[in-house]
mmCIF file of C-alpha atoms in Angstrom:
data_model
loop_
_atom_site.group_PDB
_atom_site.id
_atom_site.type_symbol
_atom_site.label_atom_id
_atom_site.label_comp_id
_atom_site.label_asym_id
_atom_site.label_seq_id
_atom_site.Cartn_x
_atom_site.Cartn_y
_atom_site.Cartn_z
ATOM 1 C CA MET A 287 26.125 76.900 -74.352
ATOM 2 C CA THR A 288 28.415 78.188 -72.256
ATOM 3 C CA PRO A 289 29.059 82.341 -71.368
ATOM 4 C CA GLN A 290 32.372 81.958 -73.417
ATOM 5 C CA VAL A 291 30.074 80.327 -76.432
ATOM 6 C CA LEU A 292 27.642 83.019 -76.291
ATOM 7 C CA GLN A 293 30.026 85.760 -75.507
ATOM 8 C CA ASN A 294 32.289 84.664 -78.645
ATOM 9 C CA ASP A 295 29.082 84.600 -80.996
ATOM 10 C CA ILE A 296 28.389 87.761 -80.156
ATOM 11 C CA ILE A 297 32.027 89.303 -81.054
ATOM 12 C CA SER A 298 31.919 87.225 -84.253
ATOM 13 C CA ASN A 299 28.471 88.573 -85.141
ATOM 14 C CA LEU A 300 27.027 84.883 -85.154
ATOM 15 C CA TYR A 301 24.338 85.706 -82.893
ATOM 16 C CA SER A 302 22.326 88.973 -82.218
ATOM 17 C CA LEU A 303 20.506 89.685 -78.592
ATOM 18 C CA ASP A 304 18.228 92.543 -80.550
ATOM 19 C CA ASP A 305 15.237 90.730 -80.097
ATOM 20 C CA VAL A 306 15.838 88.580 -76.755
ATOM 21 C CA SER A 307 13.304 89.956 -73.712
ATOM 22 C CA LEU A 308 14.910 88.531 -71.047
ATOM 23 C CA ILE A 309 18.390 86.948 -70.064
ATOM 24 C CA ILE A 310 18.870 84.989 -66.895
ATOM 25 C CA PHE A 311 21.935 84.747 -65.539
ATOM 26 C CA ASP A 312 22.717 81.651 -63.180
ATOM 27 C CA GLU A 313 25.343 81.928 -60.633
ATOM 28 C CA CYS A 314 24.929 85.719 -61.040
ATOM 29 C CA HIS A 315 28.252 85.915 -58.371
ATOM 30 C CA ARG A 316 30.671 85.469 -61.179
ATOM 31 C CA SER A 317 29.855 88.537 -62.768
ATOM 32 C CA VAL A 318 33.043 90.146 -61.882
ATOM 33 C CA GLY A 319 36.209 91.459 -63.913
ATOM 34 C CA ASP A 320 36.380 89.923 -67.228
ATOM 35 C CA TYR A 321 33.949 87.012 -67.269
ATOM 36 C CA ALA A 322 31.491 86.884 -69.876
ATOM 37 C CA TYR A 323 28.543 87.376 -68.161
ATOM 38 C CA CYS A 324 29.675 91.294 -67.913
ATOM 39 C CA PHE A 325 30.331 91.463 -71.672
ATOM 40 C CA ILE A 326 27.102 89.789 -72.083
ATOM 41 C CA ALA A 327 25.387 92.034 -70.384
ATOM 42 C CA LYS A 328 26.862 95.268 -71.402
ATOM 43 C CA LYS A 329 25.771 93.997 -74.983
ATOM 44 C CA TYR A 330 22.399 93.147 -74.385
ATOM 45 C CA VAL A 331 21.628 96.465 -72.823
ATOM 46 C CA GLU A 332 23.208 98.356 -75.630
ATOM 47 C CA THR A 333 21.413 96.570 -78.279
ATOM 48 C CA ALA A 334 18.116 94.749 -77.282
ATOM 49 C CA LYS A 335 14.779 96.442 -77.380
ATOM 50 C CA ASN A 336 12.998 95.746 -74.225
ATOM 51 C CA HIS A 337 16.044 94.093 -72.123
ATOM 52 C CA GLN A 338 15.289 92.172 -69.050
ATOM 53 C CA ILE A 339 18.043 90.828 -66.833
ATOM 54 C CA LEU A 340 17.363 88.223 -64.003
ATOM 55 C CA GLY A 341 20.256 87.101 -62.196
ATOM 56 C CA LEU A 342 20.089 83.815 -59.474
ATOM 57 C CA THR A 343 22.824 83.100 -57.111
ATOM 58 C CA ALA A 344 22.738 81.516 -53.147
ATOM 59 C CA SER A 345 26.160 83.358 -52.803
ATOM 60 C CA PRO A 346 25.746 87.161 -53.528
ATOM 61 C CA GLY A 347 28.714 88.268 -51.348
ATOM 62 C CA SER A 348 29.554 89.048 -48.019
ATOM 63 C CA THR A 349 29.913 93.027 -48.633
ATOM 64 C CA GLU A 350 27.639 95.725 -50.141
ATOM 65 C CA GLU A 351 30.390 96.837 -52.042
ATOM 66 C CA LYS A 352 30.752 93.321 -53.906
ATOM 67 C CA ILE A 353 27.019 93.072 -54.315
ATOM 68 C CA ASN A 354 27.170 96.431 -55.776
ATOM 69 C CA GLU A 355 29.397 95.407 -57.924
ATOM 70 C CA ILE A 356 27.352 92.553 -59.556
ATOM 71 C CA LYS A 357 24.374 95.098 -59.723
ATOM 72 C CA ASN A 358 26.584 97.410 -61.699
ATOM 73 C CA ASN A 359 28.136 94.839 -63.961
ATOM 74 C CA LEU A 360 24.383 92.841 -64.673
ATOM 75 C CA PHE A 361 22.696 96.548 -64.836
ATOM 76 C CA VAL A 362 20.302 95.120 -61.869
ATOM 77 C CA GLU A 363 18.281 97.711 -60.148
ATOM 78 C CA HIS A 364 16.382 95.674 -57.930
ATOM 79 C CA VAL A 365 17.222 92.821 -55.451
ATOM 80 C CA GLU A 366 15.202 90.486 -53.789
ATOM 81 C CA ILE A 367 16.098 88.036 -51.296
ATOM 82 C CA ARG A 368 14.670 84.520 -50.418
ATOM 83 C CA THR A 369 14.642 82.429 -47.207
ATOM 84 C CA ASP A 370 13.764 78.893 -46.120
ATOM 85 C CA GLN A 371 10.982 80.666 -44.639
ATOM 86 C CA ASP A 372 9.315 82.448 -47.632
ATOM 87 C CA SER A 373 6.181 81.593 -48.264
ATOM 88 C CA ASP A 374 6.871 80.537 -52.043
ATOM 89 C CA VAL A 375 9.949 78.262 -51.297
ATOM 90 C CA LYS A 376 8.724 76.711 -47.852
ATOM 91 C CA PRO A 377 6.417 74.360 -49.389
ATOM 92 C CA TYR A 378 9.471 72.923 -51.220
ATOM 93 C CA ILE A 379 11.594 72.766 -47.839
ATOM 94 C CA TYR A 380 11.953 69.416 -45.858
ATOM 95 C CA LYS A 381 13.022 68.690 -42.552
ATOM 96 C CA VAL A 382 16.653 67.714 -42.696
ATOM 97 C CA ASP A 383 18.279 65.765 -39.433
ATOM 98 C CA ASN A 384 21.961 66.706 -38.808
ATOM 99 C CA GLU A 385 24.194 64.139 -37.232
ATOM 100 C CA TRP A 386 27.879 65.858 -36.558
ATOM 101 C CA ILE A 387 30.710 62.995 -36.891
ATOM 102 C CA LYS A 388 33.720 63.941 -35.963
ATOM 103 C CA VAL A 389 36.755 62.442 -37.536
ATOM 104 C CA LYS A 390 40.678 63.096 -36.393
ATOM 105 C CA LEU A 391 42.938 64.637 -39.220
ATOM 106 C CA PRO A 392 45.624 61.999 -39.889
ATOM 107 C CA SER A 393 49.356 62.804 -38.443
ATOM 108 C CA GLU A 394 50.426 63.724 -41.558
ATOM 109 C CA PHE A 395 47.971 66.516 -42.314
ATOM 110 C CA MET A 396 48.807 67.589 -39.122
ATOM 111 C CA ASP A 397 52.427 67.830 -39.973
ATOM 112 C CA ILE A 398 51.467 70.498 -42.520
ATOM 113 C CA LYS A 399 48.829 72.258 -40.695
ATOM 114 C CA LYS A 400 51.809 72.493 -38.058
ATOM 115 C CA ILE A 401 54.150 74.802 -40.758
ATOM 116 C CA LEU A 402 50.752 76.944 -41.610
ATOM 117 C CA ILE A 403 50.257 77.431 -38.156
ATOM 118 C CA GLU A 404 53.455 78.610 -37.490
ATOM 119 C CA LYS A 405 53.910 80.812 -40.245
ATOM 120 C CA LEU A 406 50.507 82.460 -39.316
ATOM 121 C CA ARG A 407 51.444 83.307 -35.904
ATOM 122 C CA ALA A 408 55.176 84.584 -36.870
ATOM 123 C CA ILE A 409 52.885 87.109 -39.199
ATOM 124 C CA TYR A 410 50.337 87.851 -36.648
ATOM 125 C CA LYS A 411 53.242 88.407 -33.868
ATOM 126 C CA TRP A 412 54.482 91.095 -36.347
ATOM 127 C CA LEU A 413 51.207 92.891 -37.116
ATOM 128 C CA LYS A 414 50.550 92.858 -33.618
ATOM 129 C CA GLN A 415 53.987 94.449 -32.814
ATOM 130 C CA GLN A 416 53.270 97.052 -35.533
ATOM 131 C CA GLU A 417 49.762 97.707 -33.808
ATOM 132 C CA LEU A 418 48.028 96.685 -36.407
ATOM 133 C CA LEU A 419 46.153 93.475 -34.495
ATOM 134 C CA ASN A 420 45.244 93.364 -31.292
ATOM 135 C CA SER A 421 46.062 89.368 -31.049
ATOM 136 C CA SER A 422 48.978 87.134 -32.474
ATOM 137 C CA ASP A 423 46.343 84.131 -31.356
ATOM 138 C CA VAL A 424 45.562 82.203 -34.391
ATOM 139 C CA THR A 425 42.185 80.669 -33.101
ATOM 140 C CA LYS A 426 41.153 84.629 -32.564
ATOM 141 C CA ILE A 427 41.941 86.050 -36.302
ATOM 142 C CA PHE A 428 39.736 85.321 -39.215
ATOM 143 C CA ARG A 429 39.769 86.032 -42.760
ATOM 144 C CA LYS A 430 37.640 88.221 -42.246
ATOM 145 C CA ASP A 431 39.436 89.982 -39.707
ATOM 146 C CA LEU A 432 42.854 89.997 -42.554
ATOM 147 C CA LEU A 433 40.537 91.504 -44.947
ATOM 148 C CA ALA A 434 39.540 94.397 -42.850
ATOM 149 C CA LEU A 435 42.952 94.793 -41.947
ATOM 150 C CA ASP A 436 43.675 95.149 -45.867
ATOM 151 C CA LYS A 437 41.499 98.021 -46.597
ATOM 152 C CA ILE A 438 42.619 99.614 -43.410
ATOM 153 C CA ILE A 439 46.315 99.355 -44.603
ATOM 154 C CA ASN A 440 45.169 100.351 -47.835
ATOM 155 C CA GLY A 441 43.632 103.708 -46.349
ATOM 156 C CA LYS A 442 46.818 104.356 -44.113
ATOM 157 C CA ILE A 443 48.780 104.012 -46.991
ATOM 158 C CA SER A 444 46.912 106.722 -49.172
ATOM 159 C CA ALA A 445 46.623 108.941 -46.168
ATOM 160 C CA SER A 446 50.510 108.835 -45.479
ATOM 161 C CA ARG A 447 53.034 111.268 -45.934
ATOM 162 C CA ASP A 448 56.120 109.566 -44.627
ATOM 163 C CA ASP A 449 57.934 107.280 -46.371
ATOM 164 C CA GLU A 450 59.422 105.084 -43.741
ATOM 165 C CA GLU A 451 55.656 104.941 -42.699
ATOM 166 C CA LYS A 452 54.737 103.801 -46.162
ATOM 167 C CA ILE A 453 57.705 100.992 -46.396
ATOM 168 C CA LEU A 454 56.260 99.906 -42.907
ATOM 169 C CA LEU A 455 52.552 99.588 -44.135
ATOM 170 C CA PHE A 456 53.380 97.841 -47.675
ATOM 171 C CA SER A 457 55.261 95.507 -45.678
ATOM 172 C CA ALA A 458 52.335 95.218 -43.742
ATOM 173 C CA LYS A 459 49.823 94.518 -46.945
ATOM 174 C CA LYS A 460 52.490 91.917 -48.046
ATOM 175 C CA PHE A 461 52.096 89.961 -44.664
ATOM 176 C CA VAL A 462 48.241 90.235 -44.635
ATOM 177 C CA ALA A 463 48.191 88.774 -48.376
ATOM 178 C CA ASN A 464 50.467 85.914 -47.413
ATOM 179 C CA ALA A 465 48.310 85.583 -43.896
ATOM 180 C CA ILE A 466 45.314 85.245 -46.323
ATOM 181 C CA ARG A 467 46.861 82.488 -48.420
ATOM 182 C CA LEU A 468 48.123 80.472 -45.438
ATOM 183 C CA SER A 469 44.571 80.902 -43.493
ATOM 184 C CA HIS A 470 43.507 79.250 -46.902
ATOM 185 C CA MET A 471 45.798 76.953 -46.774
ATOM 186 C CA ASP A 472 45.230 75.565 -43.453
ATOM 187 C CA GLU A 473 41.320 75.650 -44.596
ATOM 188 C CA LEU A 474 41.781 73.471 -47.408
ATOM 189 C CA ILE A 475 43.627 70.598 -45.733
ATOM 190 C CA GLU A 476 41.661 70.724 -43.064
ATOM 191 C CA THR A 477 38.444 70.346 -44.603
ATOM 192 C CA GLN A 478 38.938 68.748 -48.247
ATOM 193 C CA GLY A 479 42.479 67.370 -47.825
ATOM 194 C CA VAL A 480 45.556 67.023 -49.898
ATOM 195 C CA SER A 481 44.229 67.231 -53.079
ATOM 196 C CA ALA A 482 42.499 70.273 -52.689
ATOM 197 C CA LEU A 483 45.359 71.920 -51.296
ATOM 198 C CA ASP A 484 47.736 70.690 -54.108
ATOM 199 C CA ASP A 485 45.464 72.172 -56.775
ATOM 200 C CA TYR A 486 45.557 75.473 -55.014
ATOM 201 C CA MET A 487 49.567 75.340 -54.494
ATOM 202 C CA LYS A 488 50.072 74.481 -58.629
ATOM 203 C CA LYS A 489 48.212 76.737 -59.272
ATOM 204 C CA ASN A 490 50.289 79.455 -57.525
ATOM 205 C CA VAL A 491 53.523 77.911 -58.634
ATOM 206 C CA LYS A 492 52.442 78.156 -62.389
ATOM 207 C CA LYS A 493 51.457 81.941 -61.783
ATOM 208 C CA ILE A 494 55.187 82.376 -60.480
ATOM 209 C CA LYS A 495 56.779 80.729 -63.457
ATOM 210 C CA GLN A 496 54.466 82.493 -65.813
ATOM 211 C CA ASN A 497 55.823 85.824 -64.079
ATOM 212 C CA THR A 498 52.201 86.718 -63.149
ATOM 213 C CA ALA A 499 52.768 86.083 -59.573
ATOM 214 C CA ASN A 500 52.782 89.442 -57.294
ATOM 215 C CA LYS A 501 55.557 89.925 -55.164
ATOM 216 C CA SER A 502 54.254 88.542 -51.647
ATOM 217 C CA LEU A 503 53.309 85.213 -53.382
ATOM 218 C CA LYS A 504 56.355 85.020 -54.987
ATOM 219 C CA GLU A 505 58.246 85.705 -51.421
ATOM 220 C CA LEU A 506 55.838 83.021 -49.674
ATOM 221 C CA PHE A 507 56.993 80.325 -52.170
ATOM 222 C CA ARG A 508 60.373 80.935 -51.507
ATOM 223 C CA ASP A 509 59.958 80.298 -47.961
ATOM 224 C CA SER A 510 61.871 76.818 -46.705
ATOM 225 C CA GLY A 511 58.385 76.224 -44.679
ATOM 226 C CA ILE A 512 56.097 76.239 -48.086
ATOM 227 C CA LYS A 513 58.904 74.149 -49.589
ATOM 228 C CA GLN A 514 58.526 71.439 -47.306
ATOM 229 C CA ILE A 515 54.823 71.636 -47.852
ATOM 230 C CA LEU A 516 55.023 70.937 -51.091
ATOM 231 C CA LYS A 517 57.395 68.170 -50.579
ATOM 232 C CA LEU A 518 54.689 66.436 -47.914
ATOM 233 C CA ILE A 519 52.301 66.812 -50.342
ATOM 234 C CA GLU A 520 53.592 64.985 -52.625
ATOM 235 C CA THR A 521 54.702 62.063 -50.040
ATOM 236 C CA ASN A 522 50.829 62.157 -49.140
ATOM 237 C CA LYS A 523 49.828 61.479 -52.705
ATOM 238 C CA GLU A 524 52.357 58.604 -53.248
ATOM 239 C CA ASN A 525 51.244 56.849 -50.065
ATOM 240 C CA GLY A 526 47.556 57.551 -50.846
ATOM 241 C CA ILE A 527 46.565 59.698 -48.255
ATOM 242 C CA VAL A 528 43.019 60.614 -48.345
ATOM 243 C CA HIS A 529 40.766 62.969 -46.225
ATOM 244 C CA PRO A 530 39.419 60.807 -43.225
ATOM 245 C CA LYS A 531 35.573 62.103 -43.977
ATOM 246 C CA LEU A 532 36.241 60.503 -47.123
ATOM 247 C CA GLU A 533 36.521 56.863 -45.562
ATOM 248 C CA LYS A 534 34.015 57.963 -43.053
ATOM 249 C CA LEU A 535 31.552 58.629 -45.944
ATOM 250 C CA SER A 536 31.763 55.448 -47.419
ATOM 251 C CA GLU A 537 30.845 53.779 -44.015
ATOM 252 C CA VAL A 538 27.676 55.956 -44.006
#
């Protein structure tokens, strides 16, 4: 049974949570927004006589805010962490020998990366000129830095009383949003290959066609460089270019 099926059964009065004594939410980091977990947890707490909730995840979130959001949505009060050194986990952990094998990305992937890096460099240069970044070096700026910068910009927008400054800050916010997208694209082509990048691009193109995309996403996909990447993706697919790590894996 999927969470969505249970949610629908509850809504249709086909199932009652009244006498349920425990619900375990696996992969509980999904408990955000309108995901079914949120609805189920709320109904459970409202209707069950003796409710208990346990959430399990290996990816609770990288910020206190994110973790608290999950806690609130699941009505969880207590959090426990387990590592491979804990006594109740350690007996089941076995030593793993890692051997790193480096593979070279094909030129077809590098052509895509080159466009992405150029776009990122241009954005970072502009943000540095506005004194919002200390560097425009793409090797020194990570996605966490962009996410932190987005929060700073939001704070500046809220505090600003100057219309011109607000216009500039909204432009900066748009650039940061697209930098995050470009950074994600770069990570996909480097670590997973054309197929993963193609899926991501198609999702965004679909949003644009359905008119559910925001302004920054629409502007990004009007860019000639992004259009070129879409063409390169199709060429790679037609030529059967796959990530070299898959070929290397088949040799192991």
